[in-house]
PDB file of C-alpha atoms and ligand atoms in Angstrom:
ATOM      1  CA  MET A   1     184.108  12.583 111.561  1.00  0.00           C
ATOM      2  CA  ASN A   2     187.823  13.587 111.354  1.00  0.00           C
ATOM      3  CA  ARG A   3     188.765  17.245 111.073  1.00  0.00           C
ATOM      4  CA  ILE A   4     190.037  15.773 106.560  1.00  0.00           C
ATOM      5  CA  ALA A   5     185.993  15.235 107.024  1.00  0.00           C
ATOM      6  CA  GLU A   6     184.825  18.322 108.997  1.00  0.00           C
ATOM      7  CA  PHE A   7     186.603  20.552 105.773  1.00  0.00           C
ATOM      8  CA  ASN A   8     185.812  18.315 103.330  1.00  0.00           C
ATOM      9  CA  ALA A   9     181.698  17.918 104.393  1.00  0.00           C
ATOM     10  CA  GLU A  10     182.304  22.071 104.656  1.00  0.00           C
ATOM     11  CA  ALA A  11     183.621  22.652 101.368  1.00  0.00           C
ATOM     12  CA  ASN A  12     181.354  20.886 100.005  1.00  0.00           C
ATOM     13  CA  ALA A  13     178.185  22.961 101.661  1.00  0.00           C
ATOM     14  CA  VAL A  14     180.734  25.821  99.983  1.00  0.00           C
ATOM     15  CA  THR A  15     180.069  24.318  96.753  1.00  0.00           C
ATOM     16  CA  ASP A  16     176.697  23.544  96.482  1.00  0.00           C
ATOM     17  CA  ARG A  17     175.799  27.243  97.985  1.00  0.00           C
ATOM     18  CA  GLU A  18     178.338  29.114  95.933  1.00  0.00           C
ATOM     19  CA  HIS A  19     176.846  26.473  92.379  1.00  0.00           C
ATOM     20  CA  GLU A  20     173.164  27.766  93.427  1.00  0.00           C
ATOM     21  CA  GLU A  21     173.621  31.484  93.371  1.00  0.00           C
ATOM     22  CA  GLN A  22     175.282  30.659  89.765  1.00  0.00           C
ATOM     23  CA  LEU A  23     172.475  29.811  88.473  1.00  0.00           C
ATOM     24  CA  ARG A  24     170.201  32.228  89.793  1.00  0.00           C
ATOM     25  CA  LEU A  25     172.770  35.511  88.718  1.00  0.00           C
ATOM     26  CA  LEU A  26     172.693  32.970  84.943  1.00  0.00           C
ATOM     27  CA  GLN A  27     169.078  32.972  85.695  1.00  0.00           C
ATOM     28  CA  ALA A  28     168.669  36.178  85.980  1.00  0.00           C
ATOM     29  CA  LEU A  29     170.748  37.237  83.209  1.00  0.00           C
ATOM     30  CA  SER A  30     168.737  35.040  81.120  1.00  0.00           C
ATOM     31  CA  ASP A  31     165.835  36.755  82.042  1.00  0.00           C
ATOM     32  CA  ALA A  32     166.590  39.502  81.683  1.00  0.00           C
ATOM     33  CA  VAL A  33     168.304  39.451  78.245  1.00  0.00           C
ATOM     34  CA  GLU A  34     165.073  37.808  77.669  1.00  0.00           C
ATOM     35  CA  ARG A  35     163.039  41.084  78.899  1.00  0.00           C
ATOM     36  CA  GLN A  36     164.699  43.046  77.092  1.00  0.00           C
ATOM     37  CA  ALA A  37     166.171  45.049  79.587  1.00  0.00           C
ATOM     38  CA  ALA A  38     168.228  47.672  79.536  1.00  0.00           C
ATOM     39  CA  ALA A  39     171.426  47.279  77.904  1.00  0.00           C
ATOM     40  CA  SER A  40     172.949  48.952  81.601  1.00  0.00           C
ATOM     41  CA  GLU A  41     171.372  45.960  83.115  1.00  0.00           C
ATOM     42  CA  VAL A  42     171.869  43.326  81.414  1.00  0.00           C
ATOM     43  CA  ALA A  43     176.253  44.901  81.563  1.00  0.00           C
ATOM     44  CA  SER A  44     176.092  45.069  85.275  1.00  0.00           C
ATOM     45  CA  MET A  45     174.227  41.473  85.379  1.00  0.00           C
ATOM     46  CA  LEU A  46     177.141  39.962  83.252  1.00  0.00           C
ATOM     47  CA  GLU A  47     179.574  41.945  84.976  1.00  0.00           C
ATOM     48  CA  ALA A  48     178.879  40.155  88.649  1.00  0.00           C
ATOM     49  CA  LEU A  49     178.446  37.029  86.940  1.00  0.00           C
ATOM     50  CA  ILE A  50     181.586  36.884  85.893  1.00  0.00           C
ATOM     51  CA  SER A  51     183.422  38.376  88.980  1.00  0.00           C
ATOM     52  CA  TYR A  52     181.308  36.134  90.855  1.00  0.00           C
ATOM     53  CA  SER A  53     181.996  32.778  88.729  1.00  0.00           C
ATOM     54  CA  GLU A  54     185.937  33.535  88.885  1.00  0.00           C
ATOM     55  CA  ALA A  55     185.791  33.720  92.449  1.00  0.00           C
ATOM     56  CA  HIS A  56     183.689  30.335  92.551  1.00  0.00           C
ATOM     57  CA  PHE A  57     186.296  28.756  90.081  1.00  0.00           C
ATOM     58  CA  MET A  58     189.238  30.145  91.977  1.00  0.00           C
ATOM     59  CA  SER A  59     187.908  28.350  94.274  1.00  0.00           C
ATOM     60  CA  GLU A  60     187.556  25.360  93.447  1.00  0.00           C
ATOM     61  CA  GLU A  61     191.106  24.914  91.845  1.00  0.00           C
ATOM     62  CA  LEU A  62     192.916  25.754  94.968  1.00  0.00           C
ATOM     63  CA  LEU A  63     190.945  22.294  96.383  1.00  0.00           C
ATOM     64  CA  MET A  64     191.871  20.270  93.435  1.00  0.00           C
ATOM     65  CA  ARG A  65     194.946  21.453  93.963  1.00  0.00           C
ATOM     66  CA  MET A  66     195.012  20.933  98.020  1.00  0.00           C
ATOM     67  CA  LYS A  67     193.680  18.012  97.584  1.00  0.00           C
ATOM     68  CA  SER A  68     196.184  16.449  94.233  1.00  0.00           C
ATOM     69  CA  TYR A  69     193.229  15.533  92.474  1.00  0.00           C
ATOM     70  CA  ASP A  70     193.270  13.803  89.260  1.00  0.00           C
ATOM     71  CA  ASP A  71     190.592  15.154  86.863  1.00  0.00           C
ATOM     72  CA  TYR A  72     192.467  18.844  87.723  1.00  0.00           C
ATOM     73  CA  GLU A  73     193.157  19.953  84.437  1.00  0.00           C
ATOM     74  CA  ASP A  74     189.976  18.996  82.395  1.00  0.00           C
ATOM     75  CA  HIS A  75     188.052  20.078  84.943  1.00  0.00           C
ATOM     76  CA  GLN A  76     189.294  23.629  84.954  1.00  0.00           C
ATOM     77  CA  ASP A  77     189.318  24.232  81.287  1.00  0.00           C
ATOM     78  CA  ASP A  78     185.828  23.576  82.021  1.00  0.00           C
ATOM     79  CA  HIS A  79     186.104  26.463  84.218  1.00  0.00           C
ATOM     80  CA  VAL A  80     188.282  28.430  81.472  1.00  0.00           C
ATOM     81  CA  ASN A  81     186.236  27.134  79.117  1.00  0.00           C
ATOM     82  CA  MET A  82     182.894  28.681  80.465  1.00  0.00           C
ATOM     83  CA  LEU A  83     184.317  31.955  81.683  1.00  0.00           C
ATOM     84  CA  THR A  84     185.739  32.758  78.222  1.00  0.00           C
ATOM     85  CA  SER A  85     182.018  32.347  76.632  1.00  0.00           C
ATOM     86  CA  MET A  86     180.798  34.642  79.718  1.00  0.00           C
ATOM     87  CA  GLN A  87     183.992  37.322  78.690  1.00  0.00           C
ATOM     88  CA  PHE A  88     182.821  37.053  75.328  1.00  0.00           C
ATOM     89  CA  MET A  89     179.069  37.585  75.779  1.00  0.00           C
ATOM     90  CA  ALA A  90     180.131  40.431  77.905  1.00  0.00           C
ATOM     91  CA  VAL A  91     182.288  41.963  74.731  1.00  0.00           C
ATOM     92  CA  ALA A  92     179.799  41.247  72.224  1.00  0.00           C
ATOM     93  CA  HIS A  93     177.403  42.724  74.086  1.00  0.00           C
ATOM     94  CA  GLU A  94     179.810  46.332  75.359  1.00  0.00           C
ATOM     95  CA  ALA A  95     180.051  46.773  70.997  1.00  0.00           C
ATOM     96  CA  GLY A  96     176.032  46.713  70.238  1.00  0.00           C
ATOM     97  CA  HIS A  97     175.802  42.229  69.506  1.00  0.00           C
ATOM     98  CA  THR A  98     172.809  41.897  71.061  1.00  0.00           C
ATOM     99  CA  ALA A  99     172.028  39.658  69.186  1.00  0.00           C
ATOM    100  CA  LEU A 100     173.762  37.047  69.949  1.00  0.00           C
ATOM    101  CA  ILE A 101     173.507  36.968  73.440  1.00  0.00           C
ATOM    102  CA  PRO A 102     170.467  34.928  74.616  1.00  0.00           C
ATOM    103  CA  GLY A 103     171.914  31.874  72.129  1.00  0.00           C
ATOM    104  CA  LYS A 104     175.380  32.602  73.655  1.00  0.00           C
ATOM    105  CA  VAL A 105     173.254  32.855  77.413  1.00  0.00           C
ATOM    106  CA  HIS A 106     172.082  29.280  76.635  1.00  0.00           C
ATOM    107  CA  ASP A 107     174.612  28.184  75.957  1.00  0.00           C
ATOM    108  CA  VAL A 108     176.856  28.804  78.878  1.00  0.00           C
ATOM    109  CA  LEU A 109     174.034  27.806  81.125  1.00  0.00           C
ATOM    110  CA  ASN A 110     173.849  24.292  79.910  1.00  0.00           C
ATOM    111  CA  PHE A 111     177.484  23.703  80.173  1.00  0.00           C
ATOM    112  CA  ILE A 112     177.067  24.818  84.048  1.00  0.00           C
ATOM    113  CA  THR A 113     174.399  22.144  84.276  1.00  0.00           C
ATOM    114  CA  LEU A 114     176.405  20.017  82.571  1.00  0.00           C
ATOM    115  CA  HIS A 115     179.672  20.836  84.865  1.00  0.00           C
ATOM    116  CA  ILE A 116     177.572  20.791  87.990  1.00  0.00           C
ATOM    117  CA  ALA A 117     176.181  17.362  87.406  1.00  0.00           C
ATOM    118  CA  THR A 118     179.545  15.780  86.000  1.00  0.00           C
ATOM    119  CA  ARG A 119     182.704  17.585  87.067  1.00  0.00           C
ATOM    120  CA  ASP A 120     181.710  19.470  89.944  1.00  0.00           C
ATOM    121  CA  LYS A 121     179.809  16.253  91.747  1.00  0.00           C
ATOM    122  CA  ARG A 122     182.874  13.265  91.242  1.00  0.00           C
ATOM    123  CA  LEU A 123     184.734  15.973  92.933  1.00  0.00           C
ATOM    124  CA  ALA A 124     182.619  16.661  95.669  1.00  0.00           C
ATOM    125  CA  ASP A 125     182.546  12.132  95.330  1.00  0.00           C
ATOM    126  CA  TYR A 126     185.955  12.330  95.912  1.00  0.00           C
ATOM    127  CA  LEU A 127     185.545  14.968  99.156  1.00  0.00           C
ATOM    128  CA  ARG A 128     182.883  13.156 100.917  1.00  0.00           C
ATOM    129  CA  LEU A 129     185.246   9.645  99.982  1.00  0.00           C
ATOM    130  CA  GLY A 130     187.999  11.414 102.597  1.00  0.00           C
ATOM    131  CA  ASN A 131     190.563  12.282 100.249  1.00  0.00           C
TER     132      ASN A 131
HETATM  133 FE1  FE2 B   1     183.832  23.161  88.117  1.00  0.00          FE
END
Protein backbone atom coordinates (compact mmCIF):
# COMPACT_ATOMS: atom_id res chain seq x y z
CA MET A 1 0.00 0.00 0.00
CA ASN A 2 1.48 3.39 -0.95
CA ARG A 3 1.48 6.39 1.38
CA ILE A 4 -1.64 8.03 -0.09
CA ALA A 5 -3.57 4.74 0.10
CA GLU A 6 -2.40 4.27 3.71
CA PHE A 7 -3.43 7.82 4.62
CA ASN A 8 -6.84 7.35 2.97
CA ALA A 9 -7.44 3.98 4.64
CA GLU A 10 -6.58 5.48 8.04
CA ALA A 11 -8.82 8.51 7.35
CA ASN A 12 -11.72 6.16 6.55
CA ALA A 13 -11.09 4.11 9.71
CA VAL A 14 -11.06 7.26 11.86
CA THR A 15 -14.24 8.53 10.17
CA ASP A 16 -16.00 5.20 10.79
CA ARG A 17 -15.13 5.38 14.49
CA GLU A 18 -16.34 8.98 14.68
CA HIS A 19 -19.65 8.03 13.04
CA GLU A 20 -20.14 5.26 15.60
CA GLU A 21 -19.52 7.72 18.42
CA GLN A 22 -21.84 10.32 16.89
CA LEU A 23 -24.64 7.75 16.54
CA ARG A 24 -23.99 6.54 20.10
CA LEU A 25 -24.34 10.12 21.43
CA LEU A 26 -27.57 10.62 19.46
CA GLN A 27 -29.03 7.32 20.62
CA ALA A 28 -28.13 8.13 24.24
CA LEU A 29 -29.87 11.50 23.85
CA SER A 30 -32.92 9.81 22.33
CA ASP A 31 -33.06 7.31 25.23
CA ALA A 32 -32.65 10.09 27.81
CA VAL A 33 -35.48 12.11 26.25
CA GLU A 34 -37.70 9.02 26.12
CA ARG A 35 -37.19 8.20 29.80
CA GLN A 36 -37.72 11.89 30.64
CA ALA A 37 -34.28 12.34 32.17
CA ALA A 38 -33.49 15.47 34.19
CA ALA A 39 -33.26 18.67 32.15
CA SER A 40 -29.62 19.17 33.16
CA GLU A 41 -28.72 15.69 31.91
CA VAL A 42 -30.41 16.29 28.55
CA ALA A 43 -28.69 19.69 28.29
CA SER A 44 -25.24 18.21 28.83
CA MET A 45 -25.93 15.41 26.34
CA LEU A 46 -26.97 17.99 23.74
CA GLU A 47 -23.82 19.97 24.44
CA ALA A 48 -21.64 16.85 24.05
CA LEU A 49 -23.41 15.91 20.81
CA ILE A 50 -22.99 19.40 19.34
CA SER A 51 -19.30 19.68 20.29
CA TYR A 52 -18.51 16.24 18.95
CA SER A 53 -20.43 16.87 15.74
CA GLU A 54 -18.73 20.23 15.16
CA ALA A 55 -15.30 18.62 15.48
CA HIS A 56 -16.25 15.62 13.33
CA PHE A 57 -17.80 17.70 10.55
CA MET A 58 -14.81 20.03 10.57
CA SER A 59 -12.37 17.14 10.15
CA GLU A 60 -14.45 15.68 7.28
CA GLU A 61 -14.62 19.08 5.60
CA LEU A 62 -10.86 19.54 5.94
CA LEU A 63 -10.31 16.14 4.37
CA MET A 64 -12.67 16.99 1.48
CA ARG A 65 -10.82 20.26 0.87
CA MET A 66 -7.41 18.54 0.96
CA LYS A 67 -8.67 16.09 -1.63
CA SER A 68 -10.43 18.71 -3.82
CA TYR A 69 -13.54 16.58 -3.38
CA ASP A 70 -16.23 17.22 -6.03
CA ASP A 71 -19.29 16.90 -3.74
CA TYR A 72 -17.92 19.27 -1.09
CA GLU A 73 -20.66 21.92 -1.16
CA ASP A 74 -23.68 19.61 -0.97
CA HIS A 75 -21.94 17.51 1.65
CA GLN A 76 -21.15 20.57 3.74
CA ASP A 77 -24.77 21.76 3.39
CA ASP A 78 -25.86 18.51 5.06
CA HIS A 79 -23.47 19.21 7.94
CA VAL A 80 -24.84 22.74 8.34
CA ASN A 81 -28.43 21.37 8.36
CA MET A 82 -27.60 18.80 11.02
CA LEU A 83 -25.80 21.30 13.24
CA THR A 84 -28.67 23.77 12.85
CA SER A 85 -31.14 21.08 13.97
CA MET A 86 -28.96 20.16 16.94
CA GLN A 87 -28.60 23.82 17.95
CA PHE A 88 -32.37 24.26 17.55
CA MET A 89 -32.86 21.37 19.99
CA ALA A 90 -30.48 22.95 22.49
CA VAL A 91 -32.24 26.32 22.30
CA ALA A 92 -35.72 24.73 22.53
CA HIS A 93 -34.60 22.65 25.50
CA GLU A 94 -33.07 25.67 27.23
CA ALA A 95 -36.35 27.56 26.71
CA GLY A 96 -38.32 24.69 28.25
CA HIS A 97 -39.98 23.62 24.99
CA THR A 98 -39.19 20.00 25.72
CA ALA A 99 -42.16 18.64 23.74
CA LEU A 100 -40.32 19.55 20.52
CA ILE A 101 -37.22 17.51 21.36
CA PRO A 102 -38.29 13.86 20.75
CA GLY A 103 -39.48 14.52 17.18
CA LYS A 104 -36.38 16.55 16.39
CA VAL A 105 -34.03 13.87 17.80
CA HIS A 106 -35.82 11.33 15.63
CA ASP A 107 -35.44 13.57 12.54
CA VAL A 108 -31.72 14.14 13.17
CA LEU A 109 -31.12 10.43 13.75
CA ASN A 110 -32.83 9.60 10.44
CA PHE A 111 -31.02 12.37 8.58
CA ILE A 112 -27.60 11.43 9.91
CA THR A 113 -28.12 7.73 9.19
CA LEU A 114 -29.00 8.59 5.60
CA HIS A 115 -26.07 11.03 5.36
CA ILE A 116 -23.61 8.34 6.53
CA ALA A 117 -25.09 5.78 4.11
CA THR A 118 -24.96 8.12 1.11
CA ARG A 119 -22.71 11.21 1.21
CA ASP A 120 -20.17 9.83 3.71
CA LYS A 121 -20.09 6.50 1.88
CA ARG A 122 -19.46 8.31 -1.41
CA LEU A 123 -16.53 10.17 0.20
CA ALA A 124 -15.14 6.92 1.67
CA ASP A 125 -15.37 5.22 -1.74
CA TYR A 126 -13.66 8.19 -3.38
CA LEU A 127 -10.74 7.87 -0.94
CA ARG A 128 -10.67 4.09 -1.23
CA LEU A 129 -10.19 4.45 -4.99
CA GLY A 130 -6.96 6.33 -4.28
CA ASN A 131 -7.95 9.95 -4.81
FE1 LIG B 1 -20.37 13.94 6.41
